[in-house]
Short mmCIF file of C-alpha atoms and ligand atoms in Angstrom, two decimals:
data_model
loop_
_atom_site.label_atom_id
_atom_site.label_comp_id
_atom_site.label_asym_id
_atom_site.label_seq_id
_atom_site.Cartn_x
_atom_site.Cartn_y
_atom_site.Cartn_z
CA MET A 1 11.87 2.95 -19.57
CA PHE A 2 10.70 1.72 -16.17
CA LYS A 3 11.77 -1.88 -16.66
CA LEU A 4 12.07 -4.20 -13.67
CA THR A 5 13.50 -7.20 -15.50
CA GLY A 6 15.39 -9.49 -13.15
CA LYS A 7 13.92 -7.86 -10.04
CA GLN A 8 11.79 -9.50 -7.36
CA ALA A 9 9.08 -7.50 -5.57
CA ILE A 10 6.96 -8.15 -2.50
CA VAL A 11 3.53 -6.50 -2.52
CA THR A 12 1.54 -6.67 0.72
CA GLY A 13 -2.22 -6.57 0.33
CA GLY A 14 -1.68 -7.49 -3.31
CA GLY A 15 -4.96 -9.36 -3.57
CA SER A 16 -7.24 -6.35 -3.97
CA GLY A 17 -7.57 -2.77 -5.16
CA ILE A 18 -4.40 -0.70 -5.29
CA GLY A 19 -2.16 -3.62 -4.27
CA LYS A 20 -3.55 -5.80 -7.04
CA ALA A 21 -2.97 -3.07 -9.64
CA ILE A 22 0.58 -2.59 -8.33
CA SER A 23 1.26 -6.33 -8.54
CA GLU A 24 0.03 -6.40 -12.14
CA LYS A 25 2.03 -3.32 -13.13
CA LEU A 26 5.31 -4.49 -11.58
CA ALA A 27 4.89 -7.95 -13.15
CA GLU A 28 4.19 -6.36 -16.58
CA ALA A 29 7.45 -4.43 -16.16
CA GLY A 30 9.29 -7.72 -15.72
CA ALA A 31 9.44 -8.24 -11.95
CA VAL A 32 8.65 -11.51 -10.21
CA VAL A 33 5.87 -10.43 -7.85
CA GLN A 34 5.25 -12.10 -4.49
CA VAL A 35 1.73 -11.25 -3.32
CA LEU A 36 1.27 -11.34 0.48
CA ASP A 37 -2.31 -11.16 1.71
CA THR A 38 -4.61 -12.51 4.41
CA ASN A 39 -7.35 -13.06 1.84
CA GLU A 40 -6.26 -16.38 0.35
CA ILE A 41 -8.92 -16.48 -2.36
CA GLU A 42 -8.29 -12.98 -3.73
CA GLY A 43 -4.53 -13.14 -3.21
CA LYS A 44 -4.24 -16.40 -5.09
CA ARG A 45 -6.57 -15.10 -7.79
CA ALA A 46 -4.38 -12.01 -8.27
CA ALA A 47 -1.22 -14.13 -8.65
CA ASP A 48 -2.99 -16.61 -10.96
CA GLU A 49 -4.27 -13.81 -13.21
CA ILE A 50 -0.76 -12.40 -13.51
CA LYS A 51 0.56 -15.85 -14.43
CA ALA A 52 -2.26 -16.29 -16.96
CA SER A 53 -1.17 -13.05 -18.65
CA GLY A 54 2.32 -14.51 -19.11
CA ASN A 55 4.13 -12.84 -16.20
CA LEU A 56 5.44 -14.20 -12.91
CA SER A 57 3.67 -14.04 -9.57
CA TYR A 58 3.23 -16.22 -6.48
CA PHE A 59 0.85 -15.94 -3.55
CA HIS A 60 1.70 -16.28 0.14
CA ALA A 61 -0.95 -16.26 2.86
CA CYS A 62 0.59 -13.87 5.37
CA ASP A 63 -0.75 -11.47 7.97
CA VAL A 64 1.58 -8.46 8.02
CA SER A 65 0.74 -7.81 11.68
CA ASP A 66 2.27 -11.18 12.65
CA PRO A 67 6.06 -10.71 12.93
CA LEU A 68 6.88 -14.43 12.87
CA ALA A 69 4.73 -15.09 9.80
CA VAL A 70 6.28 -12.10 8.01
CA GLN A 71 9.85 -13.15 8.86
CA GLU A 72 9.20 -16.73 7.78
CA THR A 73 7.58 -15.67 4.49
CA ILE A 74 10.25 -13.13 3.59
CA ASP A 75 13.10 -15.54 4.49
CA ARG A 76 11.50 -18.22 2.32
CA VAL A 77 11.15 -15.83 -0.65
CA ALA A 78 14.70 -14.48 -0.19
CA GLN A 79 16.18 -17.98 -0.14
CA GLN A 80 14.74 -18.62 -3.59
CA SER A 81 15.85 -15.34 -5.13
CA HIS A 82 17.05 -11.92 -3.99
CA ILE A 83 14.37 -9.38 -3.04
CA HIS A 84 14.80 -5.92 -4.61
CA ILE A 85 11.49 -4.16 -3.86
CA LEU A 86 9.03 -4.04 -0.94
CA ILE A 87 5.65 -2.37 -1.34
CA ASN A 88 4.03 -1.85 2.08
CA ASN A 89 0.46 -1.52 0.85
CA ALA A 90 -1.72 -3.70 3.14
CA ALA A 91 -3.89 -1.69 5.51
CA ILE A 92 -7.34 -1.61 7.00
CA ALA A 93 -9.70 1.34 7.35
CA HIS A 94 -11.80 2.69 10.19
CA VAL A 95 -14.50 5.35 10.31
CA GLY A 96 -14.96 7.42 13.44
CA ASN A 97 -13.92 10.47 15.44
CA ILE A 98 -12.17 10.19 18.81
CA GLU A 99 -15.47 9.80 20.70
CA ASN A 100 -16.64 6.75 18.81
CA THR A 101 -13.20 5.17 18.37
CA THR A 102 -12.32 2.63 21.05
CA GLY A 103 -8.91 1.73 22.40
CA GLU A 104 -9.37 -1.64 20.71
CA ASP A 105 -9.96 0.08 17.36
CA MET A 106 -6.74 2.05 17.86
CA MET A 107 -4.74 -1.10 18.65
CA LYS A 108 -6.19 -3.04 15.73
CA LEU A 109 -5.40 -0.28 13.24
CA TYR A 110 -1.94 0.17 14.78
CA GLN A 111 -1.19 -3.54 14.56
CA VAL A 112 -2.01 -3.88 10.86
CA ASN A 113 -1.20 -0.44 9.42
CA VAL A 114 1.82 0.53 11.53
CA LEU A 115 3.33 -2.74 12.75
CA GLY A 116 2.65 -4.25 9.32
CA VAL A 117 5.00 -1.69 7.75
CA PHE A 118 7.48 -2.20 10.62
CA ASN A 119 7.46 -6.03 10.39
CA CYS A 120 7.89 -6.20 6.62
CA SER A 121 10.54 -3.47 6.47
CA LYS A 122 12.48 -5.01 9.37
CA ALA A 123 12.47 -8.39 7.62
CA VAL A 124 13.78 -7.10 4.25
CA ILE A 125 16.35 -4.54 5.46
CA PRO A 126 19.10 -7.12 6.27
CA TYR A 127 18.75 -8.57 2.74
CA PHE A 128 18.80 -5.08 1.19
CA LYS A 129 21.89 -4.13 3.24
CA LYS A 130 23.73 -7.25 2.17
CA ALA A 131 23.03 -6.39 -1.48
CA ASN A 132 23.78 -2.70 -0.94
CA GLY A 133 20.44 -1.63 -2.37
CA GLY A 134 16.68 -1.96 -2.38
CA VAL A 135 13.49 0.02 -2.71
CA ILE A 136 10.68 0.42 -0.18
CA ILE A 137 7.40 2.15 -1.06
CA ASN A 138 4.99 2.86 1.79
CA MET A 139 1.33 3.45 1.00
CA ALA A 140 0.46 6.51 3.06
CA SER A 141 -2.58 8.74 2.38
CA ILE A 142 -3.58 12.37 2.16
CA ALA A 143 -4.63 11.66 5.77
CA SER A 144 -0.89 11.59 6.61
CA THR A 145 -0.68 15.37 6.16
CA MET A 146 -4.23 16.76 6.31
CA GLY A 147 -7.26 16.41 8.55
CA LEU A 148 -10.00 14.13 7.22
CA SER A 149 -13.36 13.93 8.99
CA GLU A 150 -14.16 10.79 10.93
CA ARG A 151 -10.85 9.03 10.28
CA PHE A 152 -9.17 9.38 13.68
CA ALA A 153 -7.55 5.94 14.05
CA TYR A 154 -6.74 5.60 10.34
CA THR A 155 -5.08 9.04 10.31
CA MET A 156 -2.90 8.08 13.28
CA THR A 157 -1.59 5.10 11.30
CA LYS A 158 -1.00 6.98 8.06
CA GLY A 159 0.91 9.73 9.88
CA ALA A 160 3.13 7.00 11.32
CA THR A 161 3.55 5.40 7.89
CA LEU A 162 4.88 8.69 6.51
CA SER A 163 7.20 9.28 9.49
CA MET A 164 8.58 5.75 9.20
CA THR A 165 9.29 6.49 5.53
CA TYR A 166 11.50 9.45 6.42
CA ALA A 167 13.24 7.52 9.24
CA LEU A 168 14.00 4.51 7.03
CA ALA A 169 15.18 6.68 4.14
CA LYS A 170 17.59 8.53 6.45
CA ASP A 171 18.95 5.49 8.32
CA TYR A 172 19.75 3.51 5.17
CA LEU A 173 20.98 6.19 2.77
CA ALA A 174 24.52 4.80 2.98
CA ASP A 175 23.24 1.28 2.20
CA GLY A 176 21.76 2.34 -1.13
CA ILE A 177 18.23 1.72 0.09
CA ARG A 178 15.61 4.16 -1.17
CA CYS A 179 12.34 4.63 0.73
CA ASN A 180 9.44 6.80 -0.44
CA ALA A 181 5.77 7.24 0.41
CA ILE A 182 2.75 7.68 -1.83
CA SER A 183 -0.27 9.59 -0.55
CA PRO A 184 -3.46 8.93 -2.50
CA ALA A 185 -6.76 10.70 -2.05
CA ARG A 186 -9.81 8.51 -2.67
CA ILE A 187 -9.10 5.72 -5.15
CA HIS A 188 -11.97 3.65 -6.52
CA THR A 189 -11.28 0.17 -5.09
CA PRO A 190 -13.46 -2.65 -3.71
CA PHE A 191 -12.91 -1.03 -0.32
CA VAL A 192 -14.82 2.10 -1.44
CA ASP A 193 -17.66 0.02 -2.92
CA GLY A 194 -17.87 -2.03 0.30
CA TYR A 195 -17.96 1.16 2.38
CA LEU A 196 -20.84 2.57 0.29
CA GLU A 197 -22.72 -0.73 0.44
CA GLU A 198 -22.34 -0.88 4.23
CA HIS A 199 -23.06 2.75 5.14
CA TYR A 200 -25.13 4.16 2.24
CA ARG A 201 -27.12 1.26 0.82
CA GLU A 202 -30.12 3.51 0.11
CA ASN A 203 -28.25 6.28 -1.74
CA GLN A 204 -25.05 4.64 -2.99
CA LYS A 205 -25.02 6.45 -6.35
CA GLU A 206 -25.43 9.86 -4.75
CA MET A 207 -22.68 9.16 -2.22
CA PHE A 208 -20.38 7.90 -4.98
CA GLU A 209 -20.84 11.28 -6.71
CA THR A 210 -20.18 13.17 -3.47
CA LEU A 211 -17.03 11.16 -2.77
CA SER A 212 -15.89 11.69 -6.37
CA LYS A 213 -16.38 15.46 -6.20
CA TYR A 214 -14.36 15.68 -2.97
CA GLN A 215 -11.28 15.57 -5.21
CA PRO A 216 -10.95 18.98 -6.93
CA ILE A 217 -10.32 17.14 -10.21
CA GLY A 218 -13.90 15.82 -9.93
CA ARG A 219 -13.40 12.07 -9.70
CA MET A 220 -11.76 9.31 -7.70
CA GLY A 221 -8.36 8.01 -8.74
CA LYS A 222 -7.85 4.65 -10.41
CA PRO A 223 -5.70 1.89 -8.88
CA THR A 224 -3.74 1.76 -12.17
CA GLU A 225 -2.83 5.45 -11.76
CA VAL A 226 -1.30 4.73 -8.35
CA ALA A 227 0.43 1.64 -9.75
CA ALA A 228 2.08 3.73 -12.49
CA LEU A 229 3.61 6.04 -9.87
CA VAL A 230 4.80 3.04 -7.85
CA LEU A 231 6.45 1.56 -10.94
CA PHE A 232 8.31 4.81 -11.62
CA LEU A 233 9.52 5.11 -8.01
CA CYS A 234 10.73 1.49 -8.04
CA SER A 235 12.61 1.88 -11.31
CA ASP A 236 16.24 2.86 -11.82
CA GLU A 237 14.97 6.08 -13.46
CA ALA A 238 13.98 7.18 -9.92
CA SER A 239 17.44 6.45 -8.47
CA PHE A 240 17.86 10.06 -7.18
CA ILE A 241 14.57 9.97 -5.24
CA THR A 242 14.44 8.98 -1.59
CA GLY A 243 12.74 10.27 1.57
CA CYS A 244 9.86 11.81 -0.40
CA ASN A 245 6.09 11.76 -0.12
CA TYR A 246 4.20 11.78 -3.41
CA PRO A 247 0.57 12.95 -3.25
CA ILE A 248 -1.61 11.43 -5.99
CA ASP A 249 -4.79 13.17 -5.05
CA GLY A 250 -6.61 14.99 -7.86
CA GLY A 251 -5.58 18.29 -6.29
CA CYS A 252 -6.74 17.65 -2.70
CA LEU A 253 -3.67 18.93 -0.88
CA ASN A 254 -3.12 22.12 -2.86
CA LEU A 255 -6.28 23.00 -4.78
CA MET A 256 -9.10 22.73 -2.23
CA GLY A 257 -11.44 25.69 -1.84
N1 NAD B 1 -8.68 3.32 -1.66
C1 NAD B 1 -8.41 4.54 -1.24
O1 NAD B 1 -9.19 5.48 -1.44
C2 NAD B 1 -7.11 4.82 -0.54
C3 NAD B 1 -6.72 6.16 -0.34
C4 NAD B 1 -5.51 6.44 0.31
C5 NAD B 1 -4.71 5.39 0.73
N2 NAD B 1 -5.10 4.10 0.52
C6 NAD B 1 -4.21 3.04 0.99
O2 NAD B 1 -3.90 2.18 -0.09
C7 NAD B 1 -3.73 0.85 0.40
C8 NAD B 1 -4.61 -0.12 -0.33
O3 NAD B 1 -5.97 0.29 -0.21
P1 NAD B 1 -7.15 -0.39 -1.05
O4 NAD B 1 -8.23 0.61 -1.15
O5 NAD B 1 -6.60 -1.02 -2.27
O6 NAD B 1 -7.64 -1.49 0.00
P2 NAD B 1 -8.35 -2.91 -0.21
O7 NAD B 1 -9.15 -3.12 1.04
O8 NAD B 1 -9.04 -2.99 -1.54
O9 NAD B 1 -7.10 -3.91 -0.24
C9 NAD B 1 -6.31 -4.11 0.90
C10 NAD B 1 -5.72 -5.51 0.84
O10 NAD B 1 -4.93 -5.71 2.03
C11 NAD B 1 -5.22 -6.98 2.57
N3 NAD B 1 -4.95 -6.97 4.00
C12 NAD B 1 -5.67 -6.38 4.99
N4 NAD B 1 -5.12 -6.64 6.19
C13 NAD B 1 -4.02 -7.40 5.95
C14 NAD B 1 -3.03 -7.99 6.79
N5 NAD B 1 -3.09 -7.87 8.12
N6 NAD B 1 -2.03 -8.69 6.22
C15 NAD B 1 -1.98 -8.85 4.86
N7 NAD B 1 -2.90 -8.34 4.02
C16 NAD B 1 -3.90 -7.63 4.56
C17 NAD B 1 -6.69 -7.20 2.26
O11 NAD B 1 -7.05 -8.58 2.33
C18 NAD B 1 -6.80 -6.62 0.85
O12 NAD B 1 -6.50 -7.60 -0.13
C19 NAD B 1 -3.95 0.94 1.91
O13 NAD B 1 -2.72 1.16 2.56
C20 NAD B 1 -4.82 2.15 2.05
O14 NAD B 1 -4.75 2.73 3.33
C21 NAD B 1 -6.28 3.79 -0.10
#
């Protein structure tokens, strides 16, 4: 079950955290994985580690907010071999309410998190249409459907990511293209460790506990748990699933309180 033999997948932000785990999981399932990331060291490392484990992966330095770079990268990959799967995972975070969020913050988050999804999806859709099929997974967040404190700009982008998922799924139903979103609560990635280091250097351990207990299940998720859901949604076993949002949140959306 859940084999991706003969498939080619693009994973944006595949150099770290959830994207790295997704790249590894899809490659283990037999896909050739093209890692797109702005972090050349980590992106290349992720692809090299996959190769070292006997699977296939290549790295491309690419900023998803740059439409020309995205088009050029995706055209280059598609010329070598057909693309079957796009994972729109790359995103950046921002902490702040509306008062301490600037217009520049809003534009920066919009450019990476919203236009990144737009640019990559726009570049693959013509190839998917030609082949009469393809899968897009958008990394949304519980912030797409619930209010999180101090995440004003980030929430704006994750709401848009979810709405774009529904719009894409609807527009390309007849072309055999499936598009779904995944909405994680807090997942323990380098981003979380960096956040604690930056904002809570004095009481990192305590804050880690607090952030863990926010999820009713009592812990943060693991990148591999998100990757397993992505693999299922990309596989032929999920061929009846499109236009859906999958929370993977330790009970946040339904079991709070
Ligand atoms: N970690 C969490 O708790 C959590 C929760 C909900 C949703 N998410 C979402 O999951 C996704 C991955 O999060 P993560 O925690 O693994 O993050 P991360 O910071 O560990 O990894 C993100 C990767 O994206 C890359 N990236 C950033 N900007 C880019 C750009 N413009 N072009 C190409 N690559 C770029 C980074 O270099 C990095 O390798 C994001 O969409 C995030 O919003 C994360």
